[in-house]
Coordinates of C-alpha atoms in Angstrom, one line a residue:
X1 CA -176.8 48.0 -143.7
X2 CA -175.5 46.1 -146.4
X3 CA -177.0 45.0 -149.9
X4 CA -177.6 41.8 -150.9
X5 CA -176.7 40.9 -154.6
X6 CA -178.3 37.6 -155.8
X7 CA -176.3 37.0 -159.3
X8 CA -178.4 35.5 -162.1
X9 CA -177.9 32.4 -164.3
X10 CA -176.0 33.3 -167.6
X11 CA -178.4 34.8 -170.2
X12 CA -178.8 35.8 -173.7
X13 CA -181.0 39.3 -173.5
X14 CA -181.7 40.8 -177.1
X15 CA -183.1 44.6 -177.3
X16 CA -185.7 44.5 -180.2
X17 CA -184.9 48.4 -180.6
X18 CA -181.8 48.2 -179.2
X19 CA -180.8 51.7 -180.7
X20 CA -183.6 53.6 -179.6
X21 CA -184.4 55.9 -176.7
X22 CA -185.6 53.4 -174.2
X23 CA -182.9 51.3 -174.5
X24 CA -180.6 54.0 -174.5
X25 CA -181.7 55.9 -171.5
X26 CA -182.8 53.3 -169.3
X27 CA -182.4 49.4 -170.1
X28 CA -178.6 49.5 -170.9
X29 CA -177.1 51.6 -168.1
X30 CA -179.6 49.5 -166.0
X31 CA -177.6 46.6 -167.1
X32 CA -174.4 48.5 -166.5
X33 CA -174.9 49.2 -162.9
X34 CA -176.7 45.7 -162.4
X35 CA -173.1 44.6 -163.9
X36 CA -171.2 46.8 -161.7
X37 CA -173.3 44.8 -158.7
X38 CA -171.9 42.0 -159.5
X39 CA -175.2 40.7 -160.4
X40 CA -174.8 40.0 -164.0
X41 CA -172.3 36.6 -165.0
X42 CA -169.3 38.0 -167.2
X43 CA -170.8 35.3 -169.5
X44 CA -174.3 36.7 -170.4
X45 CA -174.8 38.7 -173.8
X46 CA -176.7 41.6 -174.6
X47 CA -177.9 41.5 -177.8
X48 CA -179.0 45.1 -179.6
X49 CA -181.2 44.1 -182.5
X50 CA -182.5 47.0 -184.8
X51 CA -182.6 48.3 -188.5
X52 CA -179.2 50.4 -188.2
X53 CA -176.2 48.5 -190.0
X54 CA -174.0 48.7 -187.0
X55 CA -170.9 46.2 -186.2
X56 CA -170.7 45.0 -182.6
X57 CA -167.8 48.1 -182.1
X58 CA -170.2 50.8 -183.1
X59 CA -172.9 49.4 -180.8
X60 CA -170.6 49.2 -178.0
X61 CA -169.3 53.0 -178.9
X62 CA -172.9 53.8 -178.7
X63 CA -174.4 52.7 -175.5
X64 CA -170.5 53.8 -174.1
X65 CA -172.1 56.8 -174.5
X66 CA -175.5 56.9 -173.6
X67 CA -173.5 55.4 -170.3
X68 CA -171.3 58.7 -170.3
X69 CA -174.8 60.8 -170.5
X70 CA -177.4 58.9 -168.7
X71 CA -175.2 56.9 -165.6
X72 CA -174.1 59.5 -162.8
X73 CA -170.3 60.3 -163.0
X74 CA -169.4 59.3 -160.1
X75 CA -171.0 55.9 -160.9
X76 CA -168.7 55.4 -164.0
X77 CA -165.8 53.1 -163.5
X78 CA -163.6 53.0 -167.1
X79 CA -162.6 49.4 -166.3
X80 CA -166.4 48.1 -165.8
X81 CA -167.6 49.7 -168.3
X82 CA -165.4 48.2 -171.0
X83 CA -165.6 45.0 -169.4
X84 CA -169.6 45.6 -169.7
X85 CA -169.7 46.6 -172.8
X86 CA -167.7 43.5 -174.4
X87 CA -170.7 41.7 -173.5
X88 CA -172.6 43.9 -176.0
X89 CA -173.1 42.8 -179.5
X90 CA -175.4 43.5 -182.6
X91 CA -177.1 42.1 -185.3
X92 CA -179.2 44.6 -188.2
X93 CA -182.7 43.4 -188.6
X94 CA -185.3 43.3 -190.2
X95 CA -188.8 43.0 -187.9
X96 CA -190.8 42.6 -191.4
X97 CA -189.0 40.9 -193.4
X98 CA -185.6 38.2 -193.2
X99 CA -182.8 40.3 -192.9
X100 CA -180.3 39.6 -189.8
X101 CA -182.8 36.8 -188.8
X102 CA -180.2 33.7 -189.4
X103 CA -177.4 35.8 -187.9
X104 CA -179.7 36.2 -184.4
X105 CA -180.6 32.3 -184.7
X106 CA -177.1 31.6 -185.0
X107 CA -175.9 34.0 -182.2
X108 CA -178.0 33.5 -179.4
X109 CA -177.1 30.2 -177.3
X110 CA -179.4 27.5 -176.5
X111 CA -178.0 26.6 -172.9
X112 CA -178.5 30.1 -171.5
X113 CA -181.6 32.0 -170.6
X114 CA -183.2 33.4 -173.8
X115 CA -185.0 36.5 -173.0
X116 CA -185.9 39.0 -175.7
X117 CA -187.7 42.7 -175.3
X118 CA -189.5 43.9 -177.2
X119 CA -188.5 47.8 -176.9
X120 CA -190.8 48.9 -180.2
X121 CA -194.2 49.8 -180.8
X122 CA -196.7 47.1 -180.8
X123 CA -197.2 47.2 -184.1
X124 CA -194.4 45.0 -184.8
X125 CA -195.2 42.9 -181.7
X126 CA -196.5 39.9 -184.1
X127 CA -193.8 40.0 -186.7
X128 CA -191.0 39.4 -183.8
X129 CA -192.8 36.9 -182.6
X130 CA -193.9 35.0 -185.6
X131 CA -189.9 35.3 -186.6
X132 CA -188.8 34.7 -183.2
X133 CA -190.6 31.4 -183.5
X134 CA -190.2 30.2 -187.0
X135 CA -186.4 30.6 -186.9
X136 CA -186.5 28.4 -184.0
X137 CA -184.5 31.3 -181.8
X138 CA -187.7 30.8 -178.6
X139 CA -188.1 27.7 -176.9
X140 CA -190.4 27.0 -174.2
X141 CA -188.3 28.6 -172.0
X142 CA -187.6 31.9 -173.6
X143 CA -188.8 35.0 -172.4
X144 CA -190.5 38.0 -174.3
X145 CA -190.9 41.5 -172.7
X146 CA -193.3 44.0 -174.1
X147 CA -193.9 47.5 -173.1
X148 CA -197.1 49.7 -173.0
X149 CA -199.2 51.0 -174.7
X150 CA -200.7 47.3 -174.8
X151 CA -203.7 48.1 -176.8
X152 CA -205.2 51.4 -176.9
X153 CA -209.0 49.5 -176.0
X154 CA -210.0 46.5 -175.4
X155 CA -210.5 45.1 -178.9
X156 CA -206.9 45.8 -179.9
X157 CA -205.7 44.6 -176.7
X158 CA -207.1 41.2 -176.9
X159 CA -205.6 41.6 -180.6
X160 CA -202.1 41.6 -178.9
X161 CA -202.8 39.0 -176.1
X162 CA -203.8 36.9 -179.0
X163 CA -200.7 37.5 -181.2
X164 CA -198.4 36.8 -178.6
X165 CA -200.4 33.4 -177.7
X166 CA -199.9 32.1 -181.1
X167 CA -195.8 32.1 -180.4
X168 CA -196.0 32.2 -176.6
X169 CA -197.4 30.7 -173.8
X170 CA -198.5 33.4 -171.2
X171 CA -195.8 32.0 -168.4
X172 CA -193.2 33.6 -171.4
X173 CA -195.0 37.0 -171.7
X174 CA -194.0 40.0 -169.3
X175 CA -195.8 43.1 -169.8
X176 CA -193.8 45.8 -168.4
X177 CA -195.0 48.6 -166.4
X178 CA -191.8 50.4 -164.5
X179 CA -194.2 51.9 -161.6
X180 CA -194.3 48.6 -160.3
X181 CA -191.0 48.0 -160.3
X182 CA -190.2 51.0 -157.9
X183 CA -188.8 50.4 -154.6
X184 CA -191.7 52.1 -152.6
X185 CA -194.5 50.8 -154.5
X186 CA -192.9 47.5 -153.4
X187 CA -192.8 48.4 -149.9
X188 CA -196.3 49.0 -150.2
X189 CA -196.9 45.5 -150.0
X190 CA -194.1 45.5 -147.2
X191 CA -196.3 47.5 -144.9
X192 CA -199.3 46.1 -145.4
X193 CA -198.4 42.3 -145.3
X194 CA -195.3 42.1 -142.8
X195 CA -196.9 44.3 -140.4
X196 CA -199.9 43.8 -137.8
X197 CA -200.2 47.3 -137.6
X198 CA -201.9 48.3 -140.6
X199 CA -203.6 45.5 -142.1
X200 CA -206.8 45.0 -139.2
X201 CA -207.3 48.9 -139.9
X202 CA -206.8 48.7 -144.4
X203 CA -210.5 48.9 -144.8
X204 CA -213.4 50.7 -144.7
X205 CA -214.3 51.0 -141.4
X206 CA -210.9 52.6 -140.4
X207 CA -209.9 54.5 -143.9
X208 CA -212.1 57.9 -144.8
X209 CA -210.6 57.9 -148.5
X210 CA -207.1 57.2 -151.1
X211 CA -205.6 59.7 -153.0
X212 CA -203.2 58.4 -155.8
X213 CA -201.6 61.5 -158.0
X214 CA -198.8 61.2 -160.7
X215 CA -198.0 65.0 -161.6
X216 CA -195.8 65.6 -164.2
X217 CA -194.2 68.7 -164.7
X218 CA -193.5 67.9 -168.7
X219 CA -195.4 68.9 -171.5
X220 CA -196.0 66.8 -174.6
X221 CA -193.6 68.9 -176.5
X222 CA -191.7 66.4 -179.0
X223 CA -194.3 63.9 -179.1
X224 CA -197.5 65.6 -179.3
X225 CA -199.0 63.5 -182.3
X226 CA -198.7 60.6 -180.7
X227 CA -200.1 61.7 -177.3
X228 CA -202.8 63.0 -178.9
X229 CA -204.0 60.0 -180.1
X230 CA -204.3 58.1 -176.3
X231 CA -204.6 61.5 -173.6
X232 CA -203.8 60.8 -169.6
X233 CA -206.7 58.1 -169.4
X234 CA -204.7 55.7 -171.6
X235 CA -201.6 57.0 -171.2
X236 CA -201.3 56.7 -167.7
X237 CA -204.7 55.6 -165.9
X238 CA -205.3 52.8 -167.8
X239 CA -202.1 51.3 -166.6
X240 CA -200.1 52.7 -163.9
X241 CA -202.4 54.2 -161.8
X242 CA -204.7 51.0 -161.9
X243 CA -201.8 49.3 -160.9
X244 CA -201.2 51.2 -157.8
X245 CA -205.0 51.3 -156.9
X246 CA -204.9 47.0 -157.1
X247 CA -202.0 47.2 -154.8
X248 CA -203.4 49.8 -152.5
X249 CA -206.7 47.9 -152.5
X250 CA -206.1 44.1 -152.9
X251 CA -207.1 41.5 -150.6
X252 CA -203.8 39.5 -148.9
X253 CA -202.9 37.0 -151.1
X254 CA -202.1 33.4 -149.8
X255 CA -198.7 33.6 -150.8
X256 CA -196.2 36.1 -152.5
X257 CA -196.2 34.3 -155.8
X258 CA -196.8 35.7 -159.1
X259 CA -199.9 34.0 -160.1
X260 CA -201.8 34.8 -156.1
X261 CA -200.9 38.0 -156.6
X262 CA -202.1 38.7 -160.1
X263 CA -205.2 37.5 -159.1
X264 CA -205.9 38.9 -156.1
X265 CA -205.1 42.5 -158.4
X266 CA -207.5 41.4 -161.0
X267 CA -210.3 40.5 -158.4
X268 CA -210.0 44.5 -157.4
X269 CA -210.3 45.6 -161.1
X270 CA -213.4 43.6 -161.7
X271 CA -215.2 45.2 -158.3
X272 CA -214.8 48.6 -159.8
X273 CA -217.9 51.0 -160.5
X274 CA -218.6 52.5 -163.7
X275 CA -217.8 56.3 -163.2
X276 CA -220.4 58.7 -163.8
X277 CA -219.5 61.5 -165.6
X278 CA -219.9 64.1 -162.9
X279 CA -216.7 62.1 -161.2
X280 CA -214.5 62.9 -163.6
X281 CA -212.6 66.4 -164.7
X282 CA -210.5 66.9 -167.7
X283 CA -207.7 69.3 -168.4
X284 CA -205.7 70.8 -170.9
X285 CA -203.0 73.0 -170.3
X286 CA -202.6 76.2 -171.6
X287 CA -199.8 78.3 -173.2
X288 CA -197.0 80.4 -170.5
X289 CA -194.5 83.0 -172.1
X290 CA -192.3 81.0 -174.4
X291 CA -194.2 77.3 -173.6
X292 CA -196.3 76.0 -176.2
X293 CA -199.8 75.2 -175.2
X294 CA -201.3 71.8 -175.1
X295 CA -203.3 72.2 -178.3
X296 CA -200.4 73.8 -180.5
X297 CA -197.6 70.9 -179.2
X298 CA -200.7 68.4 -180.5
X299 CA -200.9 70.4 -183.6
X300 CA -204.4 70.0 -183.7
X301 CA -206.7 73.2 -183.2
X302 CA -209.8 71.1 -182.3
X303 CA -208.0 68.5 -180.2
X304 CA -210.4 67.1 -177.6
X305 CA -207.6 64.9 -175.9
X306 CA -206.6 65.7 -171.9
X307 CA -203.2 66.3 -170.8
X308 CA -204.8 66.1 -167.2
X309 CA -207.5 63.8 -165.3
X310 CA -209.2 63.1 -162.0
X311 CA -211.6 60.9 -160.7
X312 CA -213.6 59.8 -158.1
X313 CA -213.3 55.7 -158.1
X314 CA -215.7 53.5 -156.2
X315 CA -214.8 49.7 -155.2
X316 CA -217.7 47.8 -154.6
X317 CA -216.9 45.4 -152.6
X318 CA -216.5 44.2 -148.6
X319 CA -213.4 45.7 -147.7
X320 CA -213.9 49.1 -149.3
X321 CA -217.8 49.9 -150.1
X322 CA -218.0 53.5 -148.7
X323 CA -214.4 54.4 -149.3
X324 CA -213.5 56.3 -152.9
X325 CA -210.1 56.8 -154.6
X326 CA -209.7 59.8 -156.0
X327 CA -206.9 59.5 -158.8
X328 CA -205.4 62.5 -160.0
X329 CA -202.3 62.6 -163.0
X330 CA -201.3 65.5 -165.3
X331 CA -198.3 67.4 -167.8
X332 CA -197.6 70.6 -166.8
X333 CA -198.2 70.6 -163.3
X334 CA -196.5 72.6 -160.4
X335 CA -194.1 69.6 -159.4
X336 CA -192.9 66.4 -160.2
X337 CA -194.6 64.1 -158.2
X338 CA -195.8 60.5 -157.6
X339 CA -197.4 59.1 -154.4
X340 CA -200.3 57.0 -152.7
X341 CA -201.6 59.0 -149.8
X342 CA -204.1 56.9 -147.3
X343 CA -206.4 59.2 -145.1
X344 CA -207.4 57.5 -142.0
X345 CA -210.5 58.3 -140.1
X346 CA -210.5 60.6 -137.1
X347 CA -211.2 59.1 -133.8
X348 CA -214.7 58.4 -132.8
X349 CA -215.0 60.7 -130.2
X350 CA -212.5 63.6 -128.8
X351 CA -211.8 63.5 -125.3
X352 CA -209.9 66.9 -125.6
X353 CA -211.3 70.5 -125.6
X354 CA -212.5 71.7 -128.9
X355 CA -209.3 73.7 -129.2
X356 CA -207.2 70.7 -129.9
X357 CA -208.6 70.9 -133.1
X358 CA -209.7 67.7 -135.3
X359 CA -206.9 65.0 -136.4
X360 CA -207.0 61.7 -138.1
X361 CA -203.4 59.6 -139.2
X362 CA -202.6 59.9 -142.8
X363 CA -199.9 57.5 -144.3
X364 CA -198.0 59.0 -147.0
X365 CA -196.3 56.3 -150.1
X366 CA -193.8 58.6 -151.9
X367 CA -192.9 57.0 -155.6
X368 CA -191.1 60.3 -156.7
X369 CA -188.9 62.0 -156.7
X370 CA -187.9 61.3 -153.2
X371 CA -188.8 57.9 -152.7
X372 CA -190.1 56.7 -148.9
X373 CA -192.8 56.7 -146.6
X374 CA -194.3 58.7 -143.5
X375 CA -197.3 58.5 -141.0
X376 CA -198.2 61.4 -139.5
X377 CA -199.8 60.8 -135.7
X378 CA -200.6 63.5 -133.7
X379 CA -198.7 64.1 -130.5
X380 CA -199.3 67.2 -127.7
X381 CA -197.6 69.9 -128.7
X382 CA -194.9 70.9 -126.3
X383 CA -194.9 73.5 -123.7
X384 CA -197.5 74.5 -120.9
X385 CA -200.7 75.7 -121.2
X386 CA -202.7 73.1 -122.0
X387 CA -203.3 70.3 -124.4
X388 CA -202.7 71.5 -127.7
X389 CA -202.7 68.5 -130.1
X390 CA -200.4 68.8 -133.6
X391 CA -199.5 66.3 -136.3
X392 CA -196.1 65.5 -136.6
X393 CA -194.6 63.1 -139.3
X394 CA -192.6 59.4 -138.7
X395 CA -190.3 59.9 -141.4
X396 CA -188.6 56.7 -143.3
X397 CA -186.4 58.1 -146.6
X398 CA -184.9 55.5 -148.3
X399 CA -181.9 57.8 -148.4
X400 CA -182.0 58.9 -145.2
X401 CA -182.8 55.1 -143.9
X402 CA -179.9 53.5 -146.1
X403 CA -177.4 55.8 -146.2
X404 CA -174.7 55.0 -148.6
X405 CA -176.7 51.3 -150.0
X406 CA -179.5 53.7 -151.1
X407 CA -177.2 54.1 -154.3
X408 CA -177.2 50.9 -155.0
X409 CA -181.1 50.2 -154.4
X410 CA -182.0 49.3 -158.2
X411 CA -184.2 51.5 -160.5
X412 CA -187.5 50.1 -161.8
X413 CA -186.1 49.0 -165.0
X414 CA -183.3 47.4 -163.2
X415 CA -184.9 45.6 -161.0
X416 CA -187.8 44.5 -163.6
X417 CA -185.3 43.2 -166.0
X418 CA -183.4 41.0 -163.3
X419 CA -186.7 39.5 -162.8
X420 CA -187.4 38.6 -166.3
X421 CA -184.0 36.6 -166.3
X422 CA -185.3 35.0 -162.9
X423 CA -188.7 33.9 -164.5
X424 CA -190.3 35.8 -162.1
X425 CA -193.8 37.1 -163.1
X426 CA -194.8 39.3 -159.8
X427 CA -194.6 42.8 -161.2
X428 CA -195.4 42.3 -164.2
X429 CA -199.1 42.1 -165.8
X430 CA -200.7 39.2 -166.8
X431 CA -203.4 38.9 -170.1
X432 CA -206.3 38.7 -168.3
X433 CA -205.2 41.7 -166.2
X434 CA -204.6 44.1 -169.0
X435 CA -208.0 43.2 -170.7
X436 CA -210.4 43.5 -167.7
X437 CA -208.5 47.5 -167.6
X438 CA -209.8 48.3 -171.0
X439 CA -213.2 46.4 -170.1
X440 CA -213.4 49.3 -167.2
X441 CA -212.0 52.7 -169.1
X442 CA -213.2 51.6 -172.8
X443 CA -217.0 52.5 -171.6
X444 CA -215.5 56.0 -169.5
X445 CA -213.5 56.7 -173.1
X446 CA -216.6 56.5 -174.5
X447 CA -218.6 58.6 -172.4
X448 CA -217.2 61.5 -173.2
X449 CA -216.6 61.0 -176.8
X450 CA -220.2 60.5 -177.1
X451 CA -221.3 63.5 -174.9
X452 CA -218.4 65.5 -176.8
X453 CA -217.2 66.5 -173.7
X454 CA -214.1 69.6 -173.8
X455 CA -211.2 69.3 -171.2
X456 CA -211.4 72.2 -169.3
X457 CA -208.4 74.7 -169.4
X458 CA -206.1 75.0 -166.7
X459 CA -202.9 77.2 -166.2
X460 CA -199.1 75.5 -166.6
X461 CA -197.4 75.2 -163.3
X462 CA -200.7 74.7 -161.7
X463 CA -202.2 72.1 -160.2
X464 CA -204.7 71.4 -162.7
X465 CA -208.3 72.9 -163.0
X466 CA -210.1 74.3 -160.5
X467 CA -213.4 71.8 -160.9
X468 CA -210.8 69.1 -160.0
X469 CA -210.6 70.6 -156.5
X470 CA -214.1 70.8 -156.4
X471 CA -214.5 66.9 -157.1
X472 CA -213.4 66.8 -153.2
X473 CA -214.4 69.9 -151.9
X474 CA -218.1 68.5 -152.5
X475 CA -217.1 65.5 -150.6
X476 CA -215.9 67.7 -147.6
X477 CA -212.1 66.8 -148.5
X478 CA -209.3 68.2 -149.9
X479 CA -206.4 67.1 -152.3
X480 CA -202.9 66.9 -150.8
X481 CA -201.2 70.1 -152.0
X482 CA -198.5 69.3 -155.3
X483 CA -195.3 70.5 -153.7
X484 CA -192.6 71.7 -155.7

């Protein structure tokens, strides 16, 4: 199987934070091995835009390094990357005030496509923007890329859409969220909309229940403070795991264009139930040998914030009344893992003995850290002596399935920043989409800050507290084991 490389058109991209972590460990050596595709025009320009007062050779010295550390060595090729990184350059700036401004205006080209991220906090959001725009350096056809957290509620996050709508139209604005720019979450669509197989039987009638589970096996060492001030609701529910749910749960859309299928994702956001409190469970983890426990990395004895949270979701609406999603993400847990698990219903009636045991089909998304997909059907067991049913898995590894092109399958960021270029909004979330979110965790938030609710405790290297296995267990299910 081969790959097949679509280049872009020429491009100006300039990192807003083009020092920092982000841009260090993911968005530049996704631009070097995008480069090394032969996707990216020898023309285009990376511009690194930050406060240091670095020359374009320090810059380039820089992210030559961050290649060195963060690009597999076998992936390094000396003569690309010096040929990638003459296309960096830098200008110092000042977000707040007019320092480096001119030099940007005069640097980035009018007949190229202007796109411009914004890899810093969103507190300075509005001040590129408002700069962005009076120095004349966005057109109409620019581009601006922001990352998460976009708003920690819904007030703050209509504060943001409305920043960026006095510089922007919403066509310009890409919200990032990497999850969706993962290959299997992708292929999610893939399954259900390319195949007759599974979408007559994506509903209620056919589907018992959806588990979705991001488990982390980091703590919150390092960054503790700022954790501390959003927890795994806002950190990670809020955002990527609603996006999986609306792609697990949408309605077909007519078409695969970005608009039909933002809207057929908000439609599935709006049909959500409040949750009661008695569906959620809240964890912190505690301390193991040498590890820190959650509450000293947060430096804050009376800390009320989770590091862990599951819950039962309800969609009310044709396709899925009847069938809940439980949702399940945490630091600290046994293993790193990311997948969308859908538990079909068992047959109607057995015709076998009572033996054979009970079975139903379960299809199995992988995000992490092996990416791919498998649907376990049950088969006879081999041998004599009767039928003796057992579950077997159809097995579809992107590494195993593409051999040596699985290395060049793109990463999230990769991929998501190749479709900014391209003006293609798909995977990336739209205004509305982000508020009606907040309009369905702001009153959950609340809940338990008005009940004064305490996580409960739960061991590191577990897989979270014990009442979270209960939240099934009531339900006559069970969560799909964490496996290290």
């Amino acid at each position: 199987m081969v790959s097949r490389v679509i280049p872009v058109e020429d491009f100006d991209l300039v990192i807003f934070g083009g020092t920092g972590d982000l841009a260090r460990r993911k968005i530049l050596p996704g631009l070097y091995r995008r480069f090394c595709s032969g996707q990216m025009p020898e023309t285009s320009r990376i511009i690194g835009a930050a406060r240091g007062d670095l020359d374009d050779a320090a810059y380039q010295k820089l992210i030559g390094e961050a290649i060195a550390e963060f690009v597999p060595r076998d992936r390094q090729d000396k003569d690309k990357i010096k040929a990638f990184l003459k296309q960096l350059h830098f200008v110092p700036i000042d977000a707040r005030g007019e320092k480096g401004w001119p030099d940007l205006a005069k640097l980035v080209r009018k007949d190229a496509v202007q796109a411009f991220y914004f890899s810093v906090g969103p507190g300075l959001f509005g001040d590129l923007a408002t700069r962005l725009h009076d120095h004349k350096i966005a057109g109409p056809q620019s581009r601006v890329v922001v990352e998460k957290p976009f708003g920690r509620d819904l007030e703050s996050a209509k504060a943001l859409n409305a920043v960026l709508a006095d510089s922007f139209d919403e066509s310009q604005i890409y919200r990032i969220d990497h999850y969706l720019g993962k290959e299997t979450v992708q292929n999610l669509m893939a399954v259900r909309f390319a195949n007759v197989l599974f979408e007559p039987l994506w509903n209620a009638q056919y589907i018992d229940h959806v588990q979705i589970t991001v488990a982390e096996t980091v703590s919150v060492d390092g960054r503790g403070a700022y954790y501390d001030k959003s927890g795994a609701m806002r950190d990670m529910v809020q955002n990527h795991l609603m996006q999986l749910l609306c792609l697990t749960a949408m309605e077909p859309p007519s078409k695969f264009d970005p608009d039909a299928v933002r809207d057929e994702k908000l439609k599935v956001i709006r049909a959500l139930d409040p949750v009661p409190a008695d569906n959620i469970v809240r964890g912190q983890y505690g301390a193991e040998g040498k590890v820190a426990s959650y509450i000293e990395h947060s430096e804050n004895p009376e800390t009320k914030t989770e590091s862990f949270i599951a819950m039962k979701v309800d969609i009310s609406n044709w396709r899925w009344k009847g069938t809940p999603f439980y949702l399940r993400t945490g630091k600290r847990l046994k293993a790193r893992m990311s997948e969308i698990v859908i538990y079909f219903k068992e047959t109607p009636h057995s015709i076998f003995e009572e033996d054979a045991g009970s079975h139903a089909n379960v299809l199995t998304i992988r995000l992490q850290p092996d990416e791919g997909m498998d649907l376990r059907v049950t088969i006879k067991e081999p041998g004599p002596g009767g039928m003796r049913l057992v579950d077997v898995p159809l097995d579809m590894t992107f590494a195993d399935a593409l051999g040596p092109d699985a290395e060049d399958v793109p990463d999230a960021y990769e991929r998501l920043i190749m479709d900014v270029i391209r003006g293609n909004q798909t995977l990336f979330m739209r205004g509305d989409e982000v508020e009606a979110a907040w309009k369905w965790t702001d009153p959950i938030i609340e809940g338990w800050q008005t009940r004064g609710d305490k996580p409960m405790p739960y061991e590191p290297g577990s897989s979270g507290p014990e009442d979270s296995l209960m939240l099934l267990h009531r339900d006559g299910r069970r969560w799909r084991e964490i496996r290290k």
